[in-house]
Tab-separated table of C-alpha atoms in Angstrom:
chain	number	residue	atom	x	y	z
A	23	UNK	CA	30.645	133.793	129.113
A	24	UNK	CA	29.057	137.075	127.984
A	25	UNK	CA	27.101	137.097	131.210
A	26	UNK	CA	30.263	136.794	133.282
A	27	UNK	CA	32.031	139.522	131.308
A	28	UNK	CA	29.024	141.813	131.570
A	29	UNK	CA	28.799	141.141	135.302
A	30	UNK	CA	32.419	142.227	135.793
A	31	UNK	CA	32.176	145.244	133.481
A	32	UNK	CA	28.975	146.570	135.081
A	33	UNK	CA	29.946	145.794	138.679
A	34	UNK	CA	30.716	149.414	139.599
A	35	UNK	CA	27.489	150.930	138.229
A	36	UNK	CA	25.447	148.084	139.683
A	37	UNK	CA	26.921	148.598	143.157
A	38	UNK	CA	26.104	152.285	142.847
A	39	UNK	CA	22.515	151.359	141.990
A	40	UNK	CA	22.345	149.123	145.054
A	41	UNK	CA	23.427	152.056	147.205
A	42	UNK	CA	20.753	154.243	145.632
A	43	UNK	CA	18.064	151.630	146.250
A	44	UNK	CA	19.352	150.699	149.704
A	45	UNK	CA	16.334	152.185	151.604
A	46	UNK	CA	13.939	149.981	149.588
A	47	UNK	CA	16.227	146.965	149.928
A	48	UNK	CA	16.398	147.451	153.702
A	49	UNK	CA	12.600	147.685	153.797
A	50	UNK	CA	12.515	144.347	151.979
A	51	UNK	CA	14.990	142.867	154.455
A	52	UNK	CA	12.810	144.033	157.350
A	53	UNK	CA	9.720	142.432	155.787
A	54	UNK	CA	11.648	139.181	155.277
A	55	UNK	CA	12.915	139.234	158.863
A	56	UNK	CA	9.463	140.052	160.215
A	57	UNK	CA	7.809	137.237	158.255
A	58	UNK	CA	10.583	134.826	159.277
A	59	UNK	CA	10.570	135.740	162.981
A	60	UNK	CA	6.780	135.701	163.321
A	61	UNK	CA	6.547	132.539	161.239
A	62	UNK	CA	9.196	130.878	163.414
A	63	UNK	CA	7.370	131.932	166.595
A	64	UNK	CA	4.114	130.452	165.298
A	65	UNK	CA	5.936	127.316	164.140
A	66	UNK	CA	7.515	126.886	167.583
A	67	UNK	CA	4.128	127.184	169.296
A	68	UNK	CA	2.607	124.667	166.881
A	69	UNK	CA	5.612	122.367	167.296
A	70	UNK	CA	5.249	122.115	171.058
A	71	UNK	CA	1.444	121.958	171.002
A	72	UNK	CA	1.237	119.170	168.439
A	73	UNK	CA	4.540	117.522	169.395
A	74	UNK	CA	3.204	116.966	172.916
A	75	UNK	CA	-0.188	115.952	171.494
A	76	UNK	CA	1.530	113.239	169.446
A	77	UNK	CA	2.749	111.755	172.740
A	78	UNK	CA	-0.634	111.970	174.483
A	79	UNK	CA	-2.225	108.809	175.850
A	80	UNK	CA	-5.624	109.789	174.480
A	81	UNK	CA	-6.128	108.196	171.075
A	82	UNK	CA	-8.334	111.014	169.772
A	83	UNK	CA	-5.779	113.687	170.692
A	84	UNK	CA	-2.992	111.703	169.032
A	85	UNK	CA	-5.132	111.107	165.958
A	86	UNK	CA	-6.031	114.787	165.490
A	87	UNK	CA	-2.395	115.789	165.952
A	88	UNK	CA	-1.217	113.156	163.459
A	89	UNK	CA	-3.729	114.287	160.808
A	90	UNK	CA	-2.655	117.926	161.255
A	91	UNK	CA	1.065	117.153	161.038
A	92	UNK	CA	0.780	114.865	158.037
A	93	UNK	CA	-1.527	117.270	156.173
A	94	UNK	CA	0.764	120.290	156.448
A	95	UNK	CA	3.909	118.222	155.865
A	96	UNK	CA	2.358	116.507	152.874
A	97	UNK	CA	1.093	119.578	151.015
A	98	UNK	CA	3.154	122.223	149.257
A	99	UNK	CA	4.032	125.465	151.025
A	100	UNK	CA	3.274	127.347	147.794
A	101	UNK	CA	-0.200	125.789	147.579
A	102	UNK	CA	-0.885	126.599	151.241
A	103	UNK	CA	0.198	130.195	150.688
A	104	UNK	CA	-1.970	130.606	147.582
A	105	UNK	CA	-4.942	128.949	149.283
A	106	UNK	CA	-4.786	131.407	152.188
A	107	UNK	CA	-4.289	134.370	149.854
A	108	UNK	CA	-6.681	133.602	146.982
A	109	UNK	CA	-9.067	130.769	147.930
A	110	UNK	CA	-9.949	131.727	151.495
A	111	UNK	CA	-11.464	135.119	150.470
A	112	UNK	CA	-13.778	133.327	147.986
A	113	UNK	CA	-15.340	130.996	150.551
A	114	UNK	CA	-18.973	131.767	151.432
A	115	UNK	CA	-19.744	133.963	154.440
A	116	UNK	CA	-18.793	133.657	157.290
A	117	UNK	CA	-15.888	131.370	156.343
A	118	UNK	CA	-14.368	133.564	153.674
A	119	UNK	CA	-12.362	136.649	154.548
A	120	UNK	CA	-9.350	138.585	153.265
A	121	UNK	CA	-6.094	138.397	155.217
A	122	UNK	CA	-3.259	140.904	155.222
A	123	UNK	CA	-0.398	139.674	152.968
A	124	UNK	CA	2.025	139.607	155.901
A	125	UNK	CA	-0.412	137.526	157.948
A	126	UNK	CA	-0.843	135.155	155.002
A	127	UNK	CA	2.924	134.657	154.831
A	128	UNK	CA	3.282	134.163	158.581
A	129	UNK	CA	0.428	131.632	158.714
A	130	UNK	CA	1.710	129.640	155.746
A	131	UNK	CA	5.276	129.515	157.084
A	132	UNK	CA	4.185	128.790	160.654
A	133	UNK	CA	1.766	126.009	159.753
A	134	UNK	CA	4.088	124.296	157.272
A	135	UNK	CA	7.306	124.387	159.274
A	136	UNK	CA	5.462	123.950	162.571
A	137	UNK	CA	4.271	120.561	161.321
A	138	UNK	CA	7.869	119.516	160.604
A	139	UNK	CA	9.054	120.892	163.949
A	140	UNK	CA	6.333	118.962	165.788
A	141	UNK	CA	8.084	115.738	164.786
A	142	UNK	CA	11.369	117.184	166.071
A	143	UNK	CA	9.737	117.932	169.439
A	144	UNK	CA	8.150	114.488	169.604
A	145	UNK	CA	11.388	112.710	168.760
A	146	UNK	CA	13.496	114.797	171.166
A	147	UNK	CA	11.138	114.229	174.092
A	148	UNK	CA	11.088	110.537	173.249
A	149	UNK	CA	14.908	110.498	173.383
A	150	UNK	CA	15.042	111.592	177.021
A	151	UNK	CA	16.104	108.556	179.111
A	152	UNK	CA	13.269	106.688	180.827
A	153	UNK	CA	15.061	107.147	184.143
A	154	UNK	CA	13.990	110.775	184.113
A	155	UNK	CA	10.332	109.756	184.071
A	156	UNK	CA	10.987	107.379	186.953
A	157	UNK	CA	12.554	110.264	188.891
A	158	UNK	CA	9.403	112.328	188.299
A	159	UNK	CA	7.288	109.544	189.739
A	160	UNK	CA	9.637	108.957	192.685
A	161	UNK	CA	9.543	112.655	193.616
A	162	UNK	CA	5.724	112.715	193.428
A	163	UNK	CA	5.722	115.458	190.809
A	164	UNK	CA	2.677	115.852	188.612
A	165	UNK	CA	3.194	114.710	185.005
A	166	UNK	CA	2.839	118.293	183.735
A	167	UNK	CA	5.322	119.729	186.243
A	168	UNK	CA	7.795	116.937	185.651
A	169	UNK	CA	7.511	117.418	181.893
A	170	UNK	CA	8.261	121.150	182.026
A	171	UNK	CA	10.842	121.040	184.829
A	172	UNK	CA	12.809	117.908	183.909
A	173	UNK	CA	11.999	116.412	180.505
A	174	UNK	CA	11.586	119.453	178.262
A	175	UNK	CA	14.825	121.215	179.425
A	176	UNK	CA	16.771	118.109	178.370
A	177	UNK	CA	14.771	117.632	175.167
A	178	UNK	CA	15.242	121.329	174.323
A	179	UNK	CA	19.012	120.845	174.103
A	180	UNK	CA	18.475	117.858	171.812
A	181	UNK	CA	16.021	119.539	169.456
A	182	UNK	CA	17.857	122.842	168.925
A	183	UNK	CA	20.184	121.658	166.098
A	184	UNK	CA	17.222	120.331	164.108
A	185	UNK	CA	15.162	123.436	164.843
A	186	UNK	CA	18.076	125.581	163.686
A	187	UNK	CA	18.064	123.840	160.316
A	188	UNK	CA	14.301	124.253	160.056
A	189	UNK	CA	14.499	127.987	160.801
A	190	UNK	CA	17.029	128.402	158.007
A	191	UNK	CA	14.697	126.500	155.689
A	192	UNK	CA	11.879	128.787	156.829
A	193	UNK	CA	13.972	131.849	155.980
A	194	UNK	CA	14.591	130.531	152.488
A	195	UNK	CA	10.934	129.580	152.152
A	196	UNK	CA	9.957	133.146	152.998
A	197	UNK	CA	11.153	134.174	149.513
A	198	UNK	CA	7.808	133.049	148.089
A	199	UNK	CA	5.752	135.530	150.132
A	200	UNK	CA	6.459	138.129	147.441
A	201	UNK	CA	3.992	136.251	145.235
A	202	UNK	CA	1.128	137.530	147.430
A	203	UNK	CA	2.072	141.211	147.001
A	204	UNK	CA	4.378	141.365	150.008
A	205	UNK	CA	7.382	143.549	149.217
A	206	UNK	CA	10.037	141.399	150.830
A	207	UNK	CA	13.751	141.054	150.067
A	208	UNK	CA	13.216	138.762	147.082
A	209	UNK	CA	10.671	141.197	145.595
A	210	UNK	CA	13.265	143.970	145.848
A	211	UNK	CA	15.825	141.695	144.179
A	212	UNK	CA	13.406	141.166	141.298
A	213	UNK	CA	13.070	144.935	140.957
A	214	UNK	CA	16.863	145.221	141.015
A	215	UNK	CA	17.168	142.584	138.287
A	216	UNK	CA	15.294	144.796	135.827
A	217	UNK	CA	18.087	147.370	136.149
A	218	UNK	CA	21.205	145.281	136.705
A	219	UNK	CA	20.598	141.957	134.992
A	220	UNK	CA	20.287	138.404	136.246
A	221	UNK	CA	23.892	137.717	137.266
A	222	UNK	CA	24.270	140.645	139.616
A	223	UNK	CA	20.760	140.604	141.118
A	224	UNK	CA	20.678	136.924	142.011
A	225	UNK	CA	24.278	136.953	143.228
A	226	UNK	CA	23.268	139.797	145.529
A	227	UNK	CA	20.271	137.726	146.687
A	228	UNK	CA	22.508	134.742	147.456
A	229	UNK	CA	24.791	136.878	149.596
A	230	UNK	CA	21.928	138.632	151.411
A	231	UNK	CA	20.108	135.420	152.332
A	232	UNK	CA	23.388	133.789	153.355
A	233	UNK	CA	24.205	136.616	155.774
A	234	UNK	CA	20.747	136.421	157.371
A	235	UNK	CA	21.020	132.626	157.669
A	236	UNK	CA	24.448	133.013	159.262
A	237	UNK	CA	22.927	135.268	161.935
A	238	UNK	CA	20.288	132.601	162.613
A	239	UNK	CA	23.008	129.971	163.031
A	240	UNK	CA	24.862	132.172	165.542
A	241	UNK	CA	21.672	132.772	167.536
A	242	UNK	CA	20.639	129.108	167.572
A	243	UNK	CA	24.160	127.969	168.496
A	244	UNK	CA	24.056	130.378	171.429
A	245	UNK	CA	20.748	128.897	172.563
A	246	UNK	CA	22.125	125.374	172.190
A	247	UNK	CA	25.251	126.119	174.229
A	248	UNK	CA	23.163	127.746	176.961
A	249	UNK	CA	20.661	124.858	177.027
A	250	UNK	CA	23.430	122.251	177.306
A	251	UNK	CA	25.187	124.229	180.032
A	252	UNK	CA	21.986	124.441	182.070
A	253	UNK	CA	21.670	120.649	182.190
A	254	UNK	CA	25.393	120.087	182.786
A	255	UNK	CA	26.359	118.884	179.327
A	256	UNK	CA	28.740	121.640	178.299
A	257	UNK	CA	30.630	124.810	179.257
A	258	UNK	CA	29.113	128.251	179.638
A	259	UNK	CA	28.743	130.477	176.596
A	260	UNK	CA	31.455	132.848	177.811
A	261	UNK	CA	33.925	129.938	177.873
A	262	UNK	CA	33.187	128.680	174.386
A	263	UNK	CA	32.027	131.669	172.327
A	264	UNK	CA	33.907	130.414	169.254
A	265	UNK	CA	31.343	127.615	169.007
A	266	UNK	CA	28.791	130.189	167.922
A	267	UNK	CA	30.279	130.068	164.436
A	268	UNK	CA	30.155	126.290	164.039
A	269	UNK	CA	27.505	124.272	162.240
A	270	UNK	CA	24.333	123.569	164.276
A	271	UNK	CA	24.751	120.526	166.528
A	272	UNK	CA	28.567	120.596	166.459
A	273	UNK	CA	29.006	122.609	169.673
A	274	UNK	CA	31.291	120.890	172.165
A	275	UNK	CA	29.609	118.829	174.862
A	276	UNK	CA	32.212	119.529	177.511
A	277	UNK	CA	32.878	115.856	178.238
A	278	UNK	CA	30.283	115.591	181.025
A	279	UNK	CA	28.839	112.148	181.572
A	280	UNK	CA	25.174	111.215	181.384
A	281	UNK	CA	25.262	110.514	185.099
A	282	UNK	CA	25.971	114.197	185.799
A	283	UNK	CA	23.005	115.129	183.642
A	284	UNK	CA	20.725	112.792	185.590
A	285	UNK	CA	22.055	114.018	188.921
A	286	UNK	CA	21.426	117.651	188.070
A	287	UNK	CA	17.972	116.937	186.706
A	288	UNK	CA	17.088	114.903	189.786
A	289	UNK	CA	18.400	117.642	192.074
A	290	UNK	CA	16.313	120.230	190.224
A	291	UNK	CA	13.280	117.956	190.477
A	292	UNK	CA	13.922	117.560	194.199
A	293	UNK	CA	13.990	121.300	194.646
A	294	UNK	CA	10.771	121.631	192.676
A	295	UNK	CA	9.153	118.871	194.719
A	296	UNK	CA	10.158	120.418	198.017
A	297	UNK	CA	8.862	123.793	196.864
A	298	UNK	CA	5.574	122.189	195.896
A	299	UNK	CA	5.249	120.347	199.232
A	300	UNK	CA	6.104	123.496	201.124
């Protein structure tokens, strides 16, 4: 109870201290955002590369992709981060080298969450109806062109809710990058705790990370609405902007039937096929 009373009594001075340290806190926020955005970009690249590899017909390609995914999903993010920061520099030449702390954080986040996202990509592509693959064959499209023009646009709408949750997890996971001398938001909170106490500092951290996660949800919901609208499964963003503030995956579908989705995808494939024949 003393902690609660002290928190209330010292609230004014602590808020004043936050204002005084705001430039350093904003620097920490920028480092956290940079690590999260770059880590998410790397994770997305890895997700598509290894998610598609998991669906490859070649056994060796599938095997390599499966080993990669299971290794980075099955080992701790903290251990991966420490290995890149402290073990990699001690390896014998030419394998050992020192990485910038930000690069260490980006690599650890991208590799770890990219492995999880690869399963999301694989599952979403596998959920696309088989009729779409038959349409690709009927229109004489190459497998690669059919995948990127017909299958992936539909799978993209399916995978966005799961990717949204993963990006929020990545943001929260970025709090550990301060352990490799990266002065991120959580590092600044630790510095604030020395002056304000545990209650105020960690309550401030909860609020700060929540606000950043809320922005991620809004962005990913916007992408989901746009992706569904493009394949005929929902209204345009301008007609349903309130859905931006809902939980990921709960955006309205607009009541369109699966037949409309297939018709639009087939029409787009036809246009692509005619353009290729021309």
